[in-house]
């Protein structure tokens, strides 16, 4: 009996031991499975690798395109008072603000354009004119001379500039020989009148009516044949290569009643009347000793009076 009990107990123990071992093996396997982190798809999505510190597109856009109010204030200069005053007032929500013109600051204002005025505007004194009555014995001049000088004096009332190369007052000015050419042709004093001072000199010199003046004095006897309407000639008023070297011509008027001084009329760029320089078509004092020291004559040789010539048939 006792032997049967021992055998039964041994059989039971032998059966229990594999079960415990199996349970232990199953438990170890379960613990290994549990201890080994097998990532599920859900965990991979939430992994830290995906949450690296790289900026999202939304953040990049905010930093580069649309700065925050604090960044705008830091990077944008404050408007000046003049700019603030010119800013439009915001319109209420839903309303359309009227468009208003923004006034530019003084530094933004365009520089004023220069007006189109005579070339010598601002130089010297205003041009001068004289009436017939202001010239001594004008009424006793030959009719042709009176007509010639009257038309010449009329041009001095137009505020004409000195314009090199022009012989037409419609251009706003004339040069010296252009003035002589225009006046003489307007009065029909000759079938042909040259339009250059050198050629005008040759014209009278060839006609035998030219009177040379060598003296440098205003009271020289060489001026005793000088008559109203005569042409006056100079050299050296500007630098140019020409033969003969005549560079300037004017028309002699006579003597002014008020001062007794000899006067002439024409276009010039710096001769004087009553001690003041005039630029353009004007009346001027006729002085042999007159020296041009204006900016208009800077760098030129000293002007020299050459002589005068009678226009053929004018004093008849």
PDB file of C-alpha atoms in Angstrom:
ATOM      1  CA  UNK A   1       0.000   0.000   0.000  1.00  0.00           C
ATOM      2  CA  UNK A   2       2.737   2.289   0.963  1.00  0.00           C
ATOM      3  CA  UNK A   3       4.530   1.453  -2.227  1.00  0.00           C
ATOM      4  CA  UNK A   4       1.495   2.414  -4.268  1.00  0.00           C
ATOM      5  CA  UNK A   5       1.339   5.728  -2.562  1.00  0.00           C
ATOM      6  CA  UNK A   6       5.007   6.421  -3.361  1.00  0.00           C
ATOM      7  CA  UNK A   7       4.529   5.492  -6.993  1.00  0.00           C
ATOM      8  CA  UNK A   8       1.432   7.699  -7.250  1.00  0.00           C
ATOM      9  CA  UNK A   9       3.252  10.608  -5.646  1.00  0.00           C
ATOM     10  CA  UNK A  10       6.200  10.174  -8.030  1.00  0.00           C
ATOM     11  CA  UNK A  11       3.848  10.098 -10.987  1.00  0.00           C
ATOM     12  CA  UNK A  12       2.123  13.275  -9.833  1.00  0.00           C
ATOM     13  CA  UNK A  13       5.453  15.101  -9.336  1.00  0.00           C
ATOM     14  CA  UNK A  14       6.674  14.034 -12.722  1.00  0.00           C
ATOM     15  CA  UNK A  15       3.549  15.444 -14.282  1.00  0.00           C
ATOM     16  CA  UNK A  16       3.653  18.718 -12.350  1.00  0.00           C
ATOM     17  CA  UNK A  17       7.319  19.515 -13.129  1.00  0.00           C
ATOM     18  CA  UNK A  18       6.900  19.767 -16.965  1.00  0.00           C
ATOM     19  CA  UNK A  19       3.825  21.866 -16.441  1.00  0.00           C
ATOM     20  CA  UNK A  20       5.724  24.285 -14.173  1.00  0.00           C
ATOM     21  CA  UNK A  21       8.587  24.271 -16.609  1.00  0.00           C
ATOM     22  CA  UNK A  22       6.215  24.986 -19.441  1.00  0.00           C
ATOM     23  CA  UNK A  23       4.546  27.709 -17.455  1.00  0.00           C
ATOM     24  CA  UNK A  24       7.971  29.172 -16.620  1.00  0.00           C
ATOM     25  CA  UNK A  25       8.958  29.016 -20.284  1.00  0.00           C
ATOM     26  CA  UNK A  26       5.718  30.604 -21.314  1.00  0.00           C
ATOM     27  CA  UNK A  27       6.171  33.298 -18.661  1.00  0.00           C
ATOM     28  CA  UNK A  28       9.736  34.025 -19.768  1.00  0.00           C
ATOM     29  CA  UNK A  29       8.627  34.230 -23.350  1.00  0.00           C
ATOM     30  CA  UNK A  30       5.837  36.586 -22.415  1.00  0.00           C
ATOM     31  CA  UNK A  31       8.204  38.756 -20.444  1.00  0.00           C
ATOM     32  CA  UNK A  32      10.595  38.919 -23.398  1.00  0.00           C
ATOM     33  CA  UNK A  33       7.794  39.855 -25.706  1.00  0.00           C
ATOM     34  CA  UNK A  34       6.638  42.544 -23.326  1.00  0.00           C
ATOM     35  CA  UNK A  35      10.151  43.865 -22.649  1.00  0.00           C
ATOM     36  CA  UNK A  36      11.026  44.092 -26.380  1.00  0.00           C
ATOM     37  CA  UNK A  37       9.384  47.329 -27.727  1.00  0.00           C
ATOM     38  CA  UNK A  38       7.818  46.348 -30.996  1.00  0.00           C
ATOM     39  CA  UNK A  39       6.735  49.714 -32.508  1.00  0.00           C
ATOM     40  CA  UNK A  40       3.290  49.868 -33.878  1.00  0.00           C
ATOM     41  CA  UNK A  41       2.418  52.180 -36.862  1.00  0.00           C
ATOM     42  CA  UNK A  42       0.692  54.517 -34.398  1.00  0.00           C
ATOM     43  CA  UNK A  43       3.838  54.900 -32.308  1.00  0.00           C
ATOM     44  CA  UNK A  44       6.010  55.503 -35.381  1.00  0.00           C
ATOM     45  CA  UNK A  45       3.783  58.403 -36.368  1.00  0.00           C
ATOM     46  CA  UNK A  46       4.298  59.983 -32.976  1.00  0.00           C
ATOM     47  CA  UNK A  47       8.002  59.213 -32.792  1.00  0.00           C
ATOM     48  CA  UNK A  48      10.435  61.980 -31.807  1.00  0.00           C
ATOM     49  CA  UNK A  49      12.239  61.630 -35.089  1.00  0.00           C
ATOM     50  CA  UNK A  50       9.262  63.152 -36.808  1.00  0.00           C
ATOM     51  CA  UNK A  51       9.221  66.098 -34.349  1.00  0.00           C
ATOM     52  CA  UNK A  52      12.722  67.284 -35.146  1.00  0.00           C
ATOM     53  CA  UNK A  53      13.345  71.098 -34.641  1.00  0.00           C
ATOM     54  CA  UNK A  54      13.100  71.964 -38.354  1.00  0.00           C
ATOM     55  CA  UNK A  55      10.723  74.899 -39.025  1.00  0.00           C
ATOM     56  CA  UNK A  56       7.346  74.154 -40.459  1.00  0.00           C
ATOM     57  CA  UNK A  57       6.262  75.902 -43.707  1.00  0.00           C
ATOM     58  CA  UNK A  58       3.841  78.006 -41.683  1.00  0.00           C
ATOM     59  CA  UNK A  59       6.597  79.379 -39.487  1.00  0.00           C
ATOM     60  CA  UNK A  60       8.885  80.081 -42.396  1.00  0.00           C
ATOM     61  CA  UNK A  61       6.137  82.082 -44.082  1.00  0.00           C
ATOM     62  CA  UNK A  62       5.495  84.097 -40.934  1.00  0.00           C
ATOM     63  CA  UNK A  63       9.156  85.013 -40.577  1.00  0.00           C
ATOM     64  CA  UNK A  64       9.867  85.929 -44.160  1.00  0.00           C
ATOM     65  CA  UNK A  65       6.640  87.330 -45.548  1.00  0.00           C
ATOM     66  CA  UNK A  66       4.352  88.531 -42.821  1.00  0.00           C
ATOM     67  CA  UNK A  67       6.358  89.810 -39.830  1.00  0.00           C
ATOM     68  CA  UNK A  68       4.605  90.189 -36.543  1.00  0.00           C
ATOM     69  CA  UNK A  69       3.611  93.685 -35.362  1.00  0.00           C
ATOM     70  CA  UNK A  70       6.629  93.829 -33.078  1.00  0.00           C
ATOM     71  CA  UNK A  71       8.944  92.915 -35.962  1.00  0.00           C
ATOM     72  CA  UNK A  72       7.341  95.560 -38.208  1.00  0.00           C
ATOM     73  CA  UNK A  73       7.867  98.239 -35.591  1.00  0.00           C
ATOM     74  CA  UNK A  74      11.463  97.175 -35.118  1.00  0.00           C
ATOM     75  CA  UNK A  75      12.370  97.022 -38.795  1.00  0.00           C
ATOM     76  CA  UNK A  76      10.276  99.908 -40.161  1.00  0.00           C
ATOM     77  CA  UNK A  77      11.413 103.489 -39.420  1.00  0.00           C
ATOM     78  CA  UNK A  78       8.885 105.789 -37.807  1.00  0.00           C
ATOM     79  CA  UNK A  79       7.308 108.173 -40.326  1.00  0.00           C
ATOM     80  CA  UNK A  80       8.462 111.773 -40.222  1.00  0.00           C
ATOM     81  CA  UNK A  81       5.939 114.472 -39.222  1.00  0.00           C
ATOM     82  CA  UNK A  82       5.517 115.528 -42.839  1.00  0.00           C
ATOM     83  CA  UNK A  83       4.870 111.929 -43.884  1.00  0.00           C
ATOM     84  CA  UNK A  84       2.415 111.387 -41.023  1.00  0.00           C
ATOM     85  CA  UNK A  85       0.518 114.504 -41.980  1.00  0.00           C
ATOM     86  CA  UNK A  86       0.163 113.294 -45.552  1.00  0.00           C
ATOM     87  CA  UNK A  87      -1.044 109.765 -44.700  1.00  0.00           C
ATOM     88  CA  UNK A  88      -4.743 109.098 -45.565  1.00  0.00           C
ATOM     89  CA  UNK A  89      -7.206 108.560 -42.695  1.00  0.00           C
ATOM     90  CA  UNK A  90      -8.437 104.933 -42.547  1.00  0.00           C
ATOM     91  CA  UNK A  91     -12.050 104.542 -43.672  1.00  0.00           C
ATOM     92  CA  UNK A  92     -14.673 102.824 -41.460  1.00  0.00           C
ATOM     93  CA  UNK A  93     -15.190  99.102 -41.984  1.00  0.00           C
ATOM     94  CA  UNK A  94     -17.044  98.430 -45.215  1.00  0.00           C
ATOM     95  CA  UNK A  95     -16.553 101.991 -46.487  1.00  0.00           C
ATOM     96  CA  UNK A  96     -14.265 102.984 -49.328  1.00  0.00           C
ATOM     97  CA  UNK A  97     -11.758 105.669 -48.375  1.00  0.00           C
ATOM     98  CA  UNK A  98     -11.530 108.521 -50.871  1.00  0.00           C
ATOM     99  CA  UNK A  99      -8.257 108.768 -52.728  1.00  0.00           C
ATOM    100  CA  UNK A 100      -6.221 111.783 -51.611  1.00  0.00           C
ATOM    101  CA  UNK A 101      -3.101 113.207 -53.172  1.00  0.00           C
ATOM    102  CA  UNK A 102       0.014 112.857 -51.019  1.00  0.00           C
ATOM    103  CA  UNK A 103       1.949 116.110 -50.890  1.00  0.00           C
ATOM    104  CA  UNK A 104       5.682 115.505 -51.443  1.00  0.00           C
ATOM    105  CA  UNK A 105       8.157 116.803 -48.913  1.00  0.00           C
ATOM    106  CA  UNK A 106      10.411 119.757 -49.976  1.00  0.00           C
ATOM    107  CA  UNK A 107      13.281 117.347 -50.686  1.00  0.00           C
ATOM    108  CA  UNK A 108      11.024 115.387 -53.049  1.00  0.00           C
ATOM    109  CA  UNK A 109       9.754 118.450 -54.883  1.00  0.00           C
ATOM    110  CA  UNK A 110      11.156 118.660 -58.435  1.00  0.00           C
ATOM    111  CA  UNK A 111      13.587 121.456 -59.109  1.00  0.00           C
ATOM    112  CA  UNK A 112      11.916 124.379 -60.866  1.00  0.00           C
ATOM    113  CA  UNK A 113      12.463 124.369 -64.575  1.00  0.00           C
ATOM    114  CA  UNK A 114      14.182 127.227 -66.183  1.00  0.00           C
ATOM    115  CA  UNK A 115      11.913 129.468 -68.229  1.00  0.00           C
ATOM    116  CA  UNK A 116      12.695 129.996 -71.892  1.00  0.00           C
ATOM    117  CA  UNK A 117      13.949 133.580 -71.789  1.00  0.00           C
ATOM    118  CA  UNK A 118      16.414 135.623 -73.844  1.00  0.00           C
ATOM    119  CA  UNK A 119      19.966 134.278 -73.735  1.00  0.00           C
ATOM    120  CA  UNK A 120      21.331 137.169 -71.678  1.00  0.00           C
ATOM    121  CA  UNK A 121      18.474 137.344 -69.157  1.00  0.00           C
ATOM    122  CA  UNK A 122      19.862 138.600 -65.853  1.00  0.00           C
ATOM    123  CA  UNK A 123      23.023 140.091 -67.423  1.00  0.00           C
ATOM    124  CA  UNK A 124      23.492 143.838 -67.393  1.00  0.00           C
ATOM    125  CA  UNK A 125      20.833 146.516 -67.315  1.00  0.00           C
ATOM    126  CA  UNK A 126      17.574 146.555 -69.323  1.00  0.00           C
ATOM    127  CA  UNK A 127      17.637 147.524 -72.980  1.00  0.00           C
ATOM    128  CA  UNK A 128      17.177 151.204 -73.802  1.00  0.00           C
ATOM    129  CA  UNK A 129      15.100 152.983 -76.412  1.00  0.00           C
ATOM    130  CA  UNK A 130      14.958 156.628 -77.457  1.00  0.00           C
ATOM    131  CA  UNK A 131      12.250 158.626 -79.170  1.00  0.00           C
ATOM    132  CA  UNK A 132      12.879 160.730 -82.235  1.00  0.00           C
ATOM    133  CA  UNK A 133      12.460 163.838 -80.075  1.00  0.00           C
ATOM    134  CA  UNK A 134      15.268 162.711 -77.748  1.00  0.00           C
ATOM    135  CA  UNK A 135      17.842 162.995 -80.552  1.00  0.00           C
ATOM    136  CA  UNK A 136      19.309 166.389 -81.408  1.00  0.00           C
ATOM    137  CA  UNK A 137      18.014 167.860 -84.672  1.00  0.00           C
ATOM    138  CA  UNK A 138      16.369 164.590 -85.713  1.00  0.00           C
ATOM    139  CA  UNK A 139      13.688 166.515 -87.599  1.00  0.00           C
ATOM    140  CA  UNK A 140      16.366 168.020 -89.857  1.00  0.00           C
ATOM    141  CA  UNK A 141      17.737 164.633 -90.967  1.00  0.00           C
ATOM    142  CA  UNK A 142      17.106 163.667 -94.632  1.00  0.00           C
ATOM    143  CA  UNK A 143      13.778 161.799 -95.010  1.00  0.00           C
ATOM    144  CA  UNK A 144      15.463 158.476 -95.850  1.00  0.00           C
ATOM    145  CA  UNK A 145      17.650 158.736 -92.751  1.00  0.00           C
ATOM    146  CA  UNK A 146      14.670 159.562 -90.543  1.00  0.00           C
ATOM    147  CA  UNK A 147      12.772 156.574 -91.893  1.00  0.00           C
ATOM    148  CA  UNK A 148      15.756 154.249 -91.436  1.00  0.00           C
ATOM    149  CA  UNK A 149      16.458 155.346 -87.852  1.00  0.00           C
ATOM    150  CA  UNK A 150      12.779 155.325 -86.888  1.00  0.00           C
ATOM    151  CA  UNK A 151      12.471 151.676 -87.881  1.00  0.00           C
ATOM    152  CA  UNK A 152      15.741 150.885 -86.089  1.00  0.00           C
ATOM    153  CA  UNK A 153      14.518 152.548 -82.868  1.00  0.00           C
ATOM    154  CA  UNK A 154      11.231 150.672 -83.080  1.00  0.00           C
ATOM    155  CA  UNK A 155      13.126 147.385 -82.756  1.00  0.00           C
ATOM    156  CA  UNK A 156      14.609 148.574 -79.445  1.00  0.00           C
ATOM    157  CA  UNK A 157      11.111 148.611 -77.932  1.00  0.00           C
ATOM    158  CA  UNK A 158      10.625 144.832 -78.372  1.00  0.00           C
ATOM    159  CA  UNK A 159      13.006 143.634 -75.647  1.00  0.00           C
ATOM    160  CA  UNK A 160      14.979 141.598 -78.166  1.00  0.00           C
ATOM    161  CA  UNK A 161      17.982 139.553 -77.112  1.00  0.00           C
ATOM    162  CA  UNK A 162      21.384 139.294 -78.757  1.00  0.00           C
ATOM    163  CA  UNK A 163      21.123 136.097 -80.807  1.00  0.00           C
ATOM    164  CA  UNK A 164      24.151 135.108 -82.856  1.00  0.00           C
ATOM    165  CA  UNK A 165      23.378 134.275 -86.481  1.00  0.00           C
ATOM    166  CA  UNK A 166      19.855 135.748 -86.445  1.00  0.00           C
ATOM    167  CA  UNK A 167      18.645 138.503 -88.784  1.00  0.00           C
ATOM    168  CA  UNK A 168      14.962 138.230 -87.884  1.00  0.00           C
ATOM    169  CA  UNK A 169      13.282 139.734 -84.789  1.00  0.00           C
ATOM    170  CA  UNK A 170      10.748 136.888 -84.916  1.00  0.00           C
ATOM    171  CA  UNK A 171      13.542 134.692 -83.506  1.00  0.00           C
ATOM    172  CA  UNK A 172      13.510 136.719 -80.291  1.00  0.00           C
ATOM    173  CA  UNK A 173      16.774 138.454 -81.073  1.00  0.00           C
ATOM    174  CA  UNK A 174      19.414 139.332 -83.655  1.00  0.00           C
ATOM    175  CA  UNK A 175      23.150 139.749 -83.864  1.00  0.00           C
ATOM    176  CA  UNK A 176      24.869 142.984 -84.905  1.00  0.00           C
ATOM    177  CA  UNK A 177      25.144 142.376 -88.660  1.00  0.00           C
ATOM    178  CA  UNK A 178      21.703 140.727 -88.684  1.00  0.00           C
ATOM    179  CA  UNK A 179      20.216 143.901 -87.201  1.00  0.00           C
ATOM    180  CA  UNK A 180      21.895 146.079 -89.877  1.00  0.00           C
ATOM    181  CA  UNK A 181      20.843 143.692 -92.637  1.00  0.00           C
ATOM    182  CA  UNK A 182      17.200 143.631 -91.452  1.00  0.00           C
ATOM    183  CA  UNK A 183      16.841 147.422 -91.061  1.00  0.00           C
ATOM    184  CA  UNK A 184      18.506 148.280 -94.372  1.00  0.00           C
ATOM    185  CA  UNK A 185      16.448 145.734 -96.313  1.00  0.00           C
ATOM    186  CA  UNK A 186      13.249 146.814 -94.557  1.00  0.00           C
ATOM    187  CA  UNK A 187      13.835 150.330 -95.851  1.00  0.00           C
ATOM    188  CA  UNK A 188      15.031 149.339 -99.314  1.00  0.00           C
ATOM    189  CA  UNK A 189      18.209 151.407 -99.175  1.00  0.00           C
ATOM    190  CA  UNK A 190      20.022 149.252-101.751  1.00  0.00           C
ATOM    191  CA  UNK A 191      19.322 146.430-104.205  1.00  0.00           C
ATOM    192  CA  UNK A 192      21.760 144.231-102.287  1.00  0.00           C
ATOM    193  CA  UNK A 193      22.810 144.392 -98.633  1.00  0.00           C
ATOM    194  CA  UNK A 194      25.344 141.891 -97.229  1.00  0.00           C
ATOM    195  CA  UNK A 195      24.350 139.990 -94.093  1.00  0.00           C
ATOM    196  CA  UNK A 196      27.797 139.801 -92.438  1.00  0.00           C
ATOM    197  CA  UNK A 197      29.723 142.653 -90.781  1.00  0.00           C
ATOM    198  CA  UNK A 198      32.888 141.843 -92.744  1.00  0.00           C
ATOM    199  CA  UNK A 199      30.993 141.929 -96.035  1.00  0.00           C
ATOM    200  CA  UNK A 200      29.127 145.086 -95.025  1.00  0.00           C
ATOM    201  CA  UNK A 201      32.520 146.730 -94.421  1.00  0.00           C
ATOM    202  CA  UNK A 202      33.776 145.557 -97.828  1.00  0.00           C
ATOM    203  CA  UNK A 203      30.549 146.805 -99.445  1.00  0.00           C
ATOM    204  CA  UNK A 204      31.067 150.396 -98.203  1.00  0.00           C
ATOM    205  CA  UNK A 205      34.828 150.290 -98.634  1.00  0.00           C
ATOM    206  CA  UNK A 206      34.376 149.220-102.253  1.00  0.00           C
ATOM    207  CA  UNK A 207      31.796 151.987-102.769  1.00  0.00           C
ATOM    208  CA  UNK A 208      34.412 154.549-101.669  1.00  0.00           C
ATOM    209  CA  UNK A 209      32.283 155.816 -98.759  1.00  0.00           C
ATOM    210  CA  UNK A 210      34.328 154.392 -95.874  1.00  0.00           C
ATOM    211  CA  UNK A 211      36.207 156.704 -93.481  1.00  0.00           C
ATOM    212  CA  UNK A 212      39.008 154.993 -91.491  1.00  0.00           C
ATOM    213  CA  UNK A 213      39.710 156.107 -87.918  1.00  0.00           C
ATOM    214  CA  UNK A 214      43.180 155.572 -86.509  1.00  0.00           C
ATOM    215  CA  UNK A 215      42.882 157.806 -83.442  1.00  0.00           C
ATOM    216  CA  UNK A 216      41.703 156.457 -80.119  1.00  0.00           C
ATOM    217  CA  UNK A 217      40.125 159.726 -78.997  1.00  0.00           C
ATOM    218  CA  UNK A 218      36.429 160.543 -79.058  1.00  0.00           C
ATOM    219  CA  UNK A 219      37.114 164.103 -80.218  1.00  0.00           C
ATOM    220  CA  UNK A 220      39.366 163.079 -83.117  1.00  0.00           C
ATOM    221  CA  UNK A 221      39.108 165.169 -86.321  1.00  0.00           C
ATOM    222  CA  UNK A 222      38.634 161.840 -88.110  1.00  0.00           C
ATOM    223  CA  UNK A 223      35.013 161.838 -86.899  1.00  0.00           C
ATOM    224  CA  UNK A 224      34.062 165.173 -88.468  1.00  0.00           C
ATOM    225  CA  UNK A 225      32.403 163.445 -91.454  1.00  0.00           C
ATOM    226  CA  UNK A 226      30.355 161.095 -89.281  1.00  0.00           C
ATOM    227  CA  UNK A 227      26.638 161.387 -90.129  1.00  0.00           C
ATOM    228  CA  UNK A 228      23.423 159.861 -88.723  1.00  0.00           C
ATOM    229  CA  UNK A 229      22.629 156.617 -90.541  1.00  0.00           C
ATOM    230  CA  UNK A 230      26.311 155.725 -91.103  1.00  0.00           C
ATOM    231  CA  UNK A 231      27.517 152.222 -90.306  1.00  0.00           C
ATOM    232  CA  UNK A 232      30.175 151.857 -87.573  1.00  0.00           C
ATOM    233  CA  UNK A 233      32.733 149.022 -87.627  1.00  0.00           C
ATOM    234  CA  UNK A 234      34.978 147.286 -85.038  1.00  0.00           C
ATOM    235  CA  UNK A 235      37.468 144.461 -84.996  1.00  0.00           C
ATOM    236  CA  UNK A 236      38.383 142.200 -82.073  1.00  0.00           C
ATOM    237  CA  UNK A 237      34.976 142.018 -80.388  1.00  0.00           C
ATOM    238  CA  UNK A 238      35.372 138.238 -80.513  1.00  0.00           C
ATOM    239  CA  UNK A 239      38.057 135.841 -81.709  1.00  0.00           C
ATOM    240  CA  UNK A 240      37.653 134.664 -85.289  1.00  0.00           C
ATOM    241  CA  UNK A 241      39.903 134.117 -88.270  1.00  0.00           C
ATOM    242  CA  UNK A 242      38.699 136.402 -91.066  1.00  0.00           C
ATOM    243  CA  UNK A 243      40.123 138.873 -93.558  1.00  0.00           C
ATOM    244  CA  UNK A 244      39.482 141.719 -93.147  1.00  0.00           C
ATOM    245  CA  UNK A 245      39.076 141.157 -89.371  1.00  0.00           C
ATOM    246  CA  UNK A 246      35.786 143.061 -88.962  1.00  0.00           C
ATOM    247  CA  UNK A 247      33.622 141.534 -86.221  1.00  0.00           C
ATOM    248  CA  UNK A 248      31.029 144.165 -85.244  1.00  0.00           C
ATOM    249  CA  UNK A 249      28.723 146.736 -86.877  1.00  0.00           C
ATOM    250  CA  UNK A 250      26.222 149.330 -85.554  1.00  0.00           C
ATOM    251  CA  UNK A 251      24.153 152.244 -86.909  1.00  0.00           C
ATOM    252  CA  UNK A 252      24.981 155.779 -85.809  1.00  0.00           C
ATOM    253  CA  UNK A 253      22.012 157.821 -84.449  1.00  0.00           C
ATOM    254  CA  UNK A 254      23.563 161.223 -83.707  1.00  0.00           C
ATOM    255  CA  UNK A 255      23.715 163.021 -80.356  1.00  0.00           C
ATOM    256  CA  UNK A 256      21.276 162.651 -77.499  1.00  0.00           C
ATOM    257  CA  UNK A 257      19.640 165.960 -76.514  1.00  0.00           C
ATOM    258  CA  UNK A 258      19.761 165.360 -72.783  1.00  0.00           C
ATOM    259  CA  UNK A 259      23.429 164.446 -72.459  1.00  0.00           C
ATOM    260  CA  UNK A 260      25.008 165.613 -75.733  1.00  0.00           C
ATOM    261  CA  UNK A 261      26.666 162.174 -76.016  1.00  0.00           C
ATOM    262  CA  UNK A 262      26.960 160.324 -79.307  1.00  0.00           C
ATOM    263  CA  UNK A 263      24.583 157.366 -79.478  1.00  0.00           C
ATOM    264  CA  UNK A 264      24.155 154.387 -81.783  1.00  0.00           C
ATOM    265  CA  UNK A 265      21.644 151.572 -82.221  1.00  0.00           C
ATOM    266  CA  UNK A 266      21.973 147.873 -82.917  1.00  0.00           C
ATOM    267  CA  UNK A 267      22.450 144.464 -81.316  1.00  0.00           C
ATOM    268  CA  UNK A 268      25.370 143.680 -79.061  1.00  0.00           C
ATOM    269  CA  UNK A 269      26.370 141.429 -76.189  1.00  0.00           C
ATOM    270  CA  UNK A 270      27.757 143.897 -73.694  1.00  0.00           C
ATOM    271  CA  UNK A 271      28.193 147.542 -74.789  1.00  0.00           C
ATOM    272  CA  UNK A 272      27.079 150.353 -72.510  1.00  0.00           C
ATOM    273  CA  UNK A 273      24.575 153.159 -72.154  1.00  0.00           C
ATOM    274  CA  UNK A 274      24.939 155.623 -69.275  1.00  0.00           C
ATOM    275  CA  UNK A 275      27.757 153.529 -67.882  1.00  0.00           C
ATOM    276  CA  UNK A 276      25.734 150.279 -67.663  1.00  0.00           C
ATOM    277  CA  UNK A 277      26.149 147.261 -69.885  1.00  0.00           C
ATOM    278  CA  UNK A 278      23.220 146.199 -72.048  1.00  0.00           C
ATOM    279  CA  UNK A 279      22.698 142.919 -73.873  1.00  0.00           C
ATOM    280  CA  UNK A 280      20.498 142.727 -76.939  1.00  0.00           C
ATOM    281  CA  UNK A 281      18.835 145.204 -79.305  1.00  0.00           C
ATOM    282  CA  UNK A 282      19.184 148.626 -77.698  1.00  0.00           C
ATOM    283  CA  UNK A 283      20.538 152.144 -77.854  1.00  0.00           C
ATOM    284  CA  UNK A 284      24.210 152.445 -76.790  1.00  0.00           C
ATOM    285  CA  UNK A 285      26.759 155.200 -76.307  1.00  0.00           C
ATOM    286  CA  UNK A 286      29.267 155.527 -79.130  1.00  0.00           C
ATOM    287  CA  UNK A 287      32.763 155.851 -77.636  1.00  0.00           C
ATOM    288  CA  UNK A 288      35.959 155.005 -79.462  1.00  0.00           C
ATOM    289  CA  UNK A 289      37.815 154.446 -76.189  1.00  0.00           C
ATOM    290  CA  UNK A 290      35.146 152.121 -74.778  1.00  0.00           C
ATOM    291  CA  UNK A 291      36.667 148.870 -73.497  1.00  0.00           C
ATOM    292  CA  UNK A 292      34.528 145.799 -73.033  1.00  0.00           C
ATOM    293  CA  UNK A 293      35.374 144.153 -69.698  1.00  0.00           C
ATOM    294  CA  UNK A 294      32.233 142.074 -69.241  1.00  0.00           C
ATOM    295  CA  UNK A 295      32.042 138.314 -68.949  1.00  0.00           C
ATOM    296  CA  UNK A 296      30.712 138.294 -72.492  1.00  0.00           C
ATOM    297  CA  UNK A 297      34.118 139.533 -73.713  1.00  0.00           C
ATOM    298  CA  UNK A 298      36.320 137.584 -71.305  1.00  0.00           C
ATOM    299  CA  UNK A 299      39.286 136.047 -73.112  1.00  0.00           C
ATOM    300  CA  UNK A 300      38.834 138.130 -76.261  1.00  0.00           C
ATOM    301  CA  UNK A 301      41.270 140.604 -77.713  1.00  0.00           C
ATOM    302  CA  UNK A 302      40.588 144.272 -77.037  1.00  0.00           C
ATOM    303  CA  UNK A 303      37.921 145.680 -79.411  1.00  0.00           C
ATOM    304  CA  UNK A 304      39.185 148.395 -81.740  1.00  0.00           C
ATOM    305  CA  UNK A 305      37.099 150.888 -83.687  1.00  0.00           C
ATOM    306  CA  UNK A 306      38.066 150.730 -87.383  1.00  0.00           C
ATOM    307  CA  UNK A 307      35.952 153.487 -88.918  1.00  0.00           C
ATOM    308  CA  UNK A 308      32.568 154.351 -90.400  1.00  0.00           C
ATOM    309  CA  UNK A 309      30.926 154.299 -93.801  1.00  0.00           C
ATOM    310  CA  UNK A 310      28.107 156.217 -95.518  1.00  0.00           C
ATOM    311  CA  UNK A 311      25.344 154.095 -97.044  1.00  0.00           C
ATOM    312  CA  UNK A 312      25.232 155.034-100.755  1.00  0.00           C
ATOM    313  CA  UNK A 313      22.292 157.337-101.619  1.00  0.00           C
ATOM    314  CA  UNK A 314      20.950 157.494 -98.028  1.00  0.00           C
ATOM    315  CA  UNK A 315      21.730 161.160 -97.383  1.00  0.00           C
ATOM    316  CA  UNK A 316      20.440 162.425-100.701  1.00  0.00           C
TER     317      UNK A 316
END
